[in-house]
Tab-separated table of N, CA and C in Angstrom:
chain	number	residue	atom	x	y	z
A	1	MET	N	129.257	58.276	192.180
A	1	MET	CA	129.903	57.249	191.396
A	1	MET	C	129.466	57.316	189.928
A	2	VAL	N	128.174	57.589	189.705
A	2	VAL	CA	127.664	57.642	188.341
A	2	VAL	C	128.301	58.801	187.586
A	3	PHE	N	128.508	59.907	188.266
A	3	PHE	CA	129.097	61.069	187.612
A	3	PHE	C	130.516	60.777	187.122
A	4	SER	N	131.300	60.075	187.890
A	4	SER	CA	132.661	59.786	187.480
A	4	SER	C	132.705	58.792	186.317
A	5	ARG	N	131.758	57.855	186.270
A	5	ARG	CA	131.701	56.927	185.130
A	5	ARG	C	131.322	57.670	183.847
A	6	ARG	N	130.414	58.621	183.981
A	6	ARG	CA	130.030	59.411	182.797
A	6	ARG	C	131.211	60.253	182.315
A	7	MET	N	131.925	60.829	183.238
A	7	MET	CA	133.089	61.630	182.857
A	7	MET	C	134.166	60.757	182.218
A	8	ALA	N	134.350	59.547	182.731
A	8	ALA	CA	135.344	58.640	182.151
A	8	ALA	C	134.930	58.221	180.747
A	9	ALA	N	133.641	57.959	180.550
A	9	ALA	CA	133.161	57.574	179.222
A	9	ALA	C	133.305	58.741	178.249
A	10	LEU	N	132.960	59.938	178.697
A	10	LEU	CA	133.103	61.123	177.845
A	10	LEU	C	134.566	61.376	177.503
A	11	ALA	N	135.419	61.231	178.481
A	11	ALA	CA	136.850	61.428	178.228
A	11	ALA	C	137.372	60.384	177.254
A	12	ALA	N	136.921	59.145	177.364
A	12	ALA	CA	137.370	58.098	176.445
A	12	ALA	C	136.883	58.367	175.030
A	13	VAL	N	135.647	58.852	174.914
A	13	VAL	CA	135.090	59.136	173.586
A	13	VAL	C	135.847	60.276	172.923
A	14	VAL	N	136.342	61.209	173.685
A	14	VAL	CA	137.056	62.352	173.126
A	14	VAL	C	138.552	62.070	172.992
A	15	VAL	N	139.164	61.475	173.996
A	15	VAL	CA	140.616	61.316	174.025
A	15	VAL	C	141.100	60.241	173.058
A	16	ILE	N	140.397	59.138	172.934
A	16	ILE	CA	140.866	58.039	172.074
A	16	ILE	C	140.932	58.465	170.604
A	17	PRO	N	139.869	59.065	170.013
A	17	PRO	CA	140.013	59.517	168.612
A	17	PRO	C	141.076	60.599	168.432
A	18	LEU	N	141.206	61.498	169.418
A	18	LEU	CA	142.251	62.521	169.308
A	18	LEU	C	143.642	61.900	169.367
A	19	GLY	N	143.809	60.880	170.188
A	19	GLY	CA	145.091	60.190	170.258
A	19	GLY	C	145.419	59.474	168.969
A	20	ILE	N	144.408	58.845	168.369
A	20	ILE	CA	144.611	58.165	167.082
A	20	ILE	C	144.973	59.175	166.007
A	21	ALA	N	144.268	60.303	165.970
A	21	ALA	CA	144.558	61.331	164.960
A	21	ALA	C	145.956	61.911	165.150
A	22	ALA	N	146.348	62.165	166.392
A	22	ALA	CA	147.681	62.717	166.646
A	22	ALA	C	148.771	61.727	166.264
A	23	THR	N	148.559	60.449	166.560
A	23	THR	CA	149.541	59.429	166.193
A	23	THR	C	149.649	59.298	164.679
A	24	SER	N	148.512	59.323	164.004
A	24	SER	CA	148.513	59.229	162.543
A	24	SER	C	149.229	60.421	161.927
A	25	PHE	N	148.977	61.608	162.462
A	25	PHE	CA	149.632	62.810	161.946
A	25	PHE	C	151.135	62.754	162.189
A	26	ALA	N	151.540	62.270	163.337
A	26	ALA	CA	152.961	62.214	163.669
A	26	ALA	C	153.709	61.195	162.815
A	27	LEU	N	153.039	60.117	162.425
A	27	LEU	CA	153.700	59.070	161.660
A	27	LEU	C	153.570	59.249	160.144
A	28	SER	N	152.801	60.229	159.687
A	28	SER	CA	152.595	60.394	158.249
A	28	SER	C	153.840	60.985	157.600
A	29	ASP	N	154.008	60.680	156.311
A	29	ASP	CA	155.136	61.203	155.546
A	29	ASP	C	154.833	62.618	155.089
A	30	ARG	N	155.837	63.433	155.116
A	30	ARG	CA	155.692	64.791	154.605
A	30	ARG	C	156.565	64.902	153.364
A	31	PRO	N	155.951	64.962	152.175
A	31	PRO	CA	156.765	65.018	150.954
A	31	PRO	C	157.503	66.349	150.851
A	32	GLU	N	158.702	66.282	150.297
A	32	GLU	CA	159.482	67.487	150.082
A	32	GLU	C	158.903	68.273	148.916
A	33	SER	N	159.100	69.570	148.953
A	33	SER	CA	158.606	70.382	147.850
A	33	SER	C	159.425	70.069	146.602
A	34	PRO	N	158.783	70.081	145.427
A	34	PRO	CA	159.519	69.748	144.200
A	34	PRO	C	160.587	70.789	143.903
A	35	LYS	N	161.714	70.309	143.410
A	35	LYS	CA	162.820	71.193	143.083
A	35	LYS	C	162.837	71.434	141.576
A	36	VAL	N	162.890	72.692	141.200
A	36	VAL	CA	162.894	73.074	139.796
A	36	VAL	C	164.343	73.181	139.333
A	37	PRO	N	164.673	72.541	138.208
A	37	PRO	CA	166.050	72.663	137.723
A	37	PRO	C	166.342	74.104	137.311
A	38	PRO	N	167.581	74.568	137.512
A	38	PRO	CA	167.894	75.959	137.184
A	38	PRO	C	167.890	76.238	135.687
A	39	LYS	N	168.118	75.220	134.870
A	39	LYS	CA	168.190	75.439	133.427
A	39	LYS	C	167.553	74.242	132.723
A	40	VAL	N	166.722	74.514	131.744
A	40	VAL	CA	166.078	73.451	130.980
A	40	VAL	C	166.759	73.358	129.630
A	41	GLU	N	167.213	72.152	129.276
A	41	GLU	CA	167.880	71.947	127.994
A	41	GLU	C	167.017	71.065	127.106
A	42	LEU	N	166.898	71.438	125.849
A	42	LEU	CA	166.144	70.646	124.882
A	42	LEU	C	167.063	69.642	124.223
A	43	ASP	N	166.473	68.607	123.641
A	43	ASP	CA	167.261	67.622	122.910
A	43	ASP	C	167.937	68.290	121.722
A	44	SER	N	169.113	67.772	121.354
A	44	SER	CA	169.832	68.358	120.227
A	44	SER	C	169.176	68.000	118.899
A	45	GLY	N	168.283	67.011	118.881
A	45	GLY	CA	167.639	66.590	117.644
A	45	GLY	C	166.430	67.425	117.269
A	46	SER	N	166.092	68.430	118.079
A	46	SER	CA	164.914	69.230	117.757
A	46	SER	C	165.229	70.168	116.596
A	47	PRO	N	164.280	70.419	115.706
A	47	PRO	CA	164.537	71.295	114.553
A	47	PRO	C	164.731	72.735	115.008
A	48	SER	N	165.609	73.429	114.322
A	48	SER	CA	165.887	74.812	114.691
A	48	SER	C	164.839	75.760	114.124
A	49	SER	N	164.248	75.405	112.985
A	49	SER	CA	163.210	76.254	112.410
A	49	SER	C	161.862	75.556	112.573
A	50	PRO	N	160.800	76.316	112.723
A	50	PRO	CA	159.492	75.688	112.913
A	50	PRO	C	159.061	74.929	111.665
A	51	ALA	N	158.469	73.774	111.880
A	51	ALA	CA	158.006	72.954	110.763
A	51	ALA	C	156.774	73.598	110.136
A	52	PRO	N	156.602	73.461	108.830
A	52	PRO	CA	155.413	74.037	108.199
A	52	PRO	C	154.165	73.317	108.706
A	53	THR	N	153.111	74.088	108.925
A	53	THR	CA	151.872	73.495	109.422
A	53	THR	C	151.169	72.773	108.284
A	54	PRO	N	150.793	71.525	108.499
A	54	PRO	CA	150.093	70.797	107.436
A	54	PRO	C	148.680	71.327	107.275
A	55	THR	N	148.262	71.417	106.031
A	55	THR	CA	146.902	71.878	105.763
A	55	THR	C	145.979	70.679	105.645
A	56	ALA	N	144.754	70.858	106.058
A	56	ALA	CA	143.779	69.774	105.992
A	56	ALA	C	143.414	69.517	104.530
A	57	PRO	N	143.337	68.243	104.126
A	57	PRO	CA	142.965	67.956	102.742
A	57	PRO	C	141.511	68.353	102.487
A	58	THR	N	141.312	68.921	101.335
A	58	THR	CA	139.946	69.323	100.985
A	58	THR	C	139.192	68.112	100.451
A	59	PRO	N	137.936	67.941	100.850
A	59	PRO	CA	137.180	66.776	100.378
A	59	PRO	C	136.878	66.880	98.890
A	60	THR	N	136.904	65.757	98.236
A	60	THR	CA	136.588	65.730	96.806
A	60	THR	C	135.077	65.756	96.647
A	61	PRO	N	134.577	66.179	95.487
A	61	PRO	CA	133.123	66.238	95.285
A	61	PRO	C	132.444	64.870	95.393
A	62	SER	N	133.192	63.783	95.234
A	62	SER	CA	132.560	62.464	95.302
A	62	SER	C	132.326	62.014	96.747
A	63	ASP	N	132.894	62.737	97.743
A	63	ASP	CA	132.676	62.364	99.140
A	63	ASP	C	131.233	62.647	99.532
A	64	GLU	N	130.642	61.721	100.269
A	64	GLU	CA	129.266	61.876	100.719
A	64	GLU	C	129.253	62.058	102.225
A	65	VAL	N	128.408	62.936	102.694
A	65	VAL	CA	128.231	63.118	104.125
A	65	VAL	C	127.010	62.313	104.529
A	66	VAL	N	127.204	61.401	105.485
A	66	VAL	CA	126.116	60.544	105.928
A	66	VAL	C	125.676	61.024	107.304
A	67	SER	N	124.366	61.209	107.478
A	67	SER	CA	123.856	61.679	108.765
A	67	SER	C	123.822	60.532	109.765
A	68	ARG	N	123.822	60.884	111.032
A	68	ARG	CA	123.785	59.876	112.087
A	68	ARG	C	122.392	59.268	112.182
A	69	PRO	N	122.290	58.004	112.588
A	69	PRO	CA	120.970	57.395	112.750
A	69	PRO	C	120.244	58.020	113.940
A	70	PRO	N	118.920	58.003	113.924
A	70	PRO	CA	118.175	58.596	115.031
A	70	PRO	C	118.358	57.773	116.311
A	71	VAL	N	118.310	58.448	117.437
A	71	VAL	CA	118.451	57.792	118.729
A	71	VAL	C	117.077	57.346	119.193
A	72	THR	N	116.969	56.064	119.555
A	72	THR	CA	115.691	55.539	120.032
A	72	THR	C	115.879	54.925	121.401
A	73	ASP	N	114.791	54.882	122.173
A	73	ASP	CA	114.836	54.287	123.497
A	73	ASP	C	114.360	52.850	123.499
A	74	SER	N	113.919	52.351	122.367
A	74	SER	CA	113.404	50.988	122.336
A	74	SER	C	114.560	50.003	122.298
A	75	SER	N	114.300	48.795	122.764
A	75	SER	CA	115.338	47.767	122.765
A	75	SER	C	115.139	46.812	121.599
A	76	ALA	N	114.531	47.281	120.493
A	76	ALA	CA	114.294	46.418	119.341
A	76	ALA	C	115.610	46.014	118.689
A	77	ASP	N	116.612	46.886	118.734
A	77	ASP	CA	117.896	46.573	118.116
A	77	ASP	C	118.844	45.858	119.079
A	78	ASP	N	118.402	45.615	120.299
A	78	ASP	CA	119.254	44.973	121.299
A	78	ASP	C	119.308	43.485	121.033
A	79	ASP	N	120.514	42.961	120.831
A	79	ASP	CA	120.638	41.536	120.541
A	79	ASP	C	120.890	40.721	121.801
A	80	ASP	N	120.835	41.354	122.981
A	80	ASP	CA	121.063	40.635	124.217
A	80	ASP	C	119.792	40.028	124.798
A	81	ASP	N	118.629	40.261	124.156
A	81	ASP	CA	117.374	39.744	124.693
A	81	ASP	C	117.320	38.225	124.689
A	82	ASP	N	117.992	37.601	123.732
A	82	ASP	CA	117.903	36.142	123.622
A	82	ASP	C	119.006	35.438	124.394
A	83	ASP	N	119.850	36.180	125.104
A	83	ASP	CA	120.905	35.549	125.886
A	83	ASP	C	120.318	34.939	127.143
A	84	GLY	N	120.631	33.714	127.373
A	84	GLY	CA	120.170	33.040	128.586
A	84	GLY	C	121.270	33.054	129.623
A	85	PRO	N	120.962	32.544	130.811
A	85	PRO	CA	122.003	32.512	131.848
A	85	PRO	C	123.116	31.537	131.438
A	86	GLY	N	124.327	31.968	131.593
A	86	GLY	CA	125.464	31.144	131.256
A	86	GLY	C	125.826	31.182	129.784
A	87	ASP	N	125.131	31.996	128.984
A	87	ASP	CA	125.414	32.088	127.551
A	87	ASP	C	126.379	33.249	127.345
A	88	ASP	N	127.677	32.944	127.383
A	88	ASP	CA	128.689	33.974	127.249
A	88	ASP	C	129.057	34.262	125.819
A	89	GLY	N	128.680	33.487	124.899
A	89	GLY	CA	129.147	33.658	123.534
A	89	GLY	C	128.172	34.106	122.600
């Protein structure tokens, strides 16, 4: 009697998940493969000749390059230290 109960439990452990997986697979949607149009047409408003590439403006001598501030791990600049609970503003 014990052997048949073990076999029934083993069969249930194996058959139930397989049944769920098979049902899920059978009910799932299978998307159709995308269809490529035979001919691609561009809008009629597109320019026929390529537009000239814009050149980057050269910086004037009065422009200054500013270096980035150093990265620190301290929380001295953190202004959230004085926030209390419920202080949203």
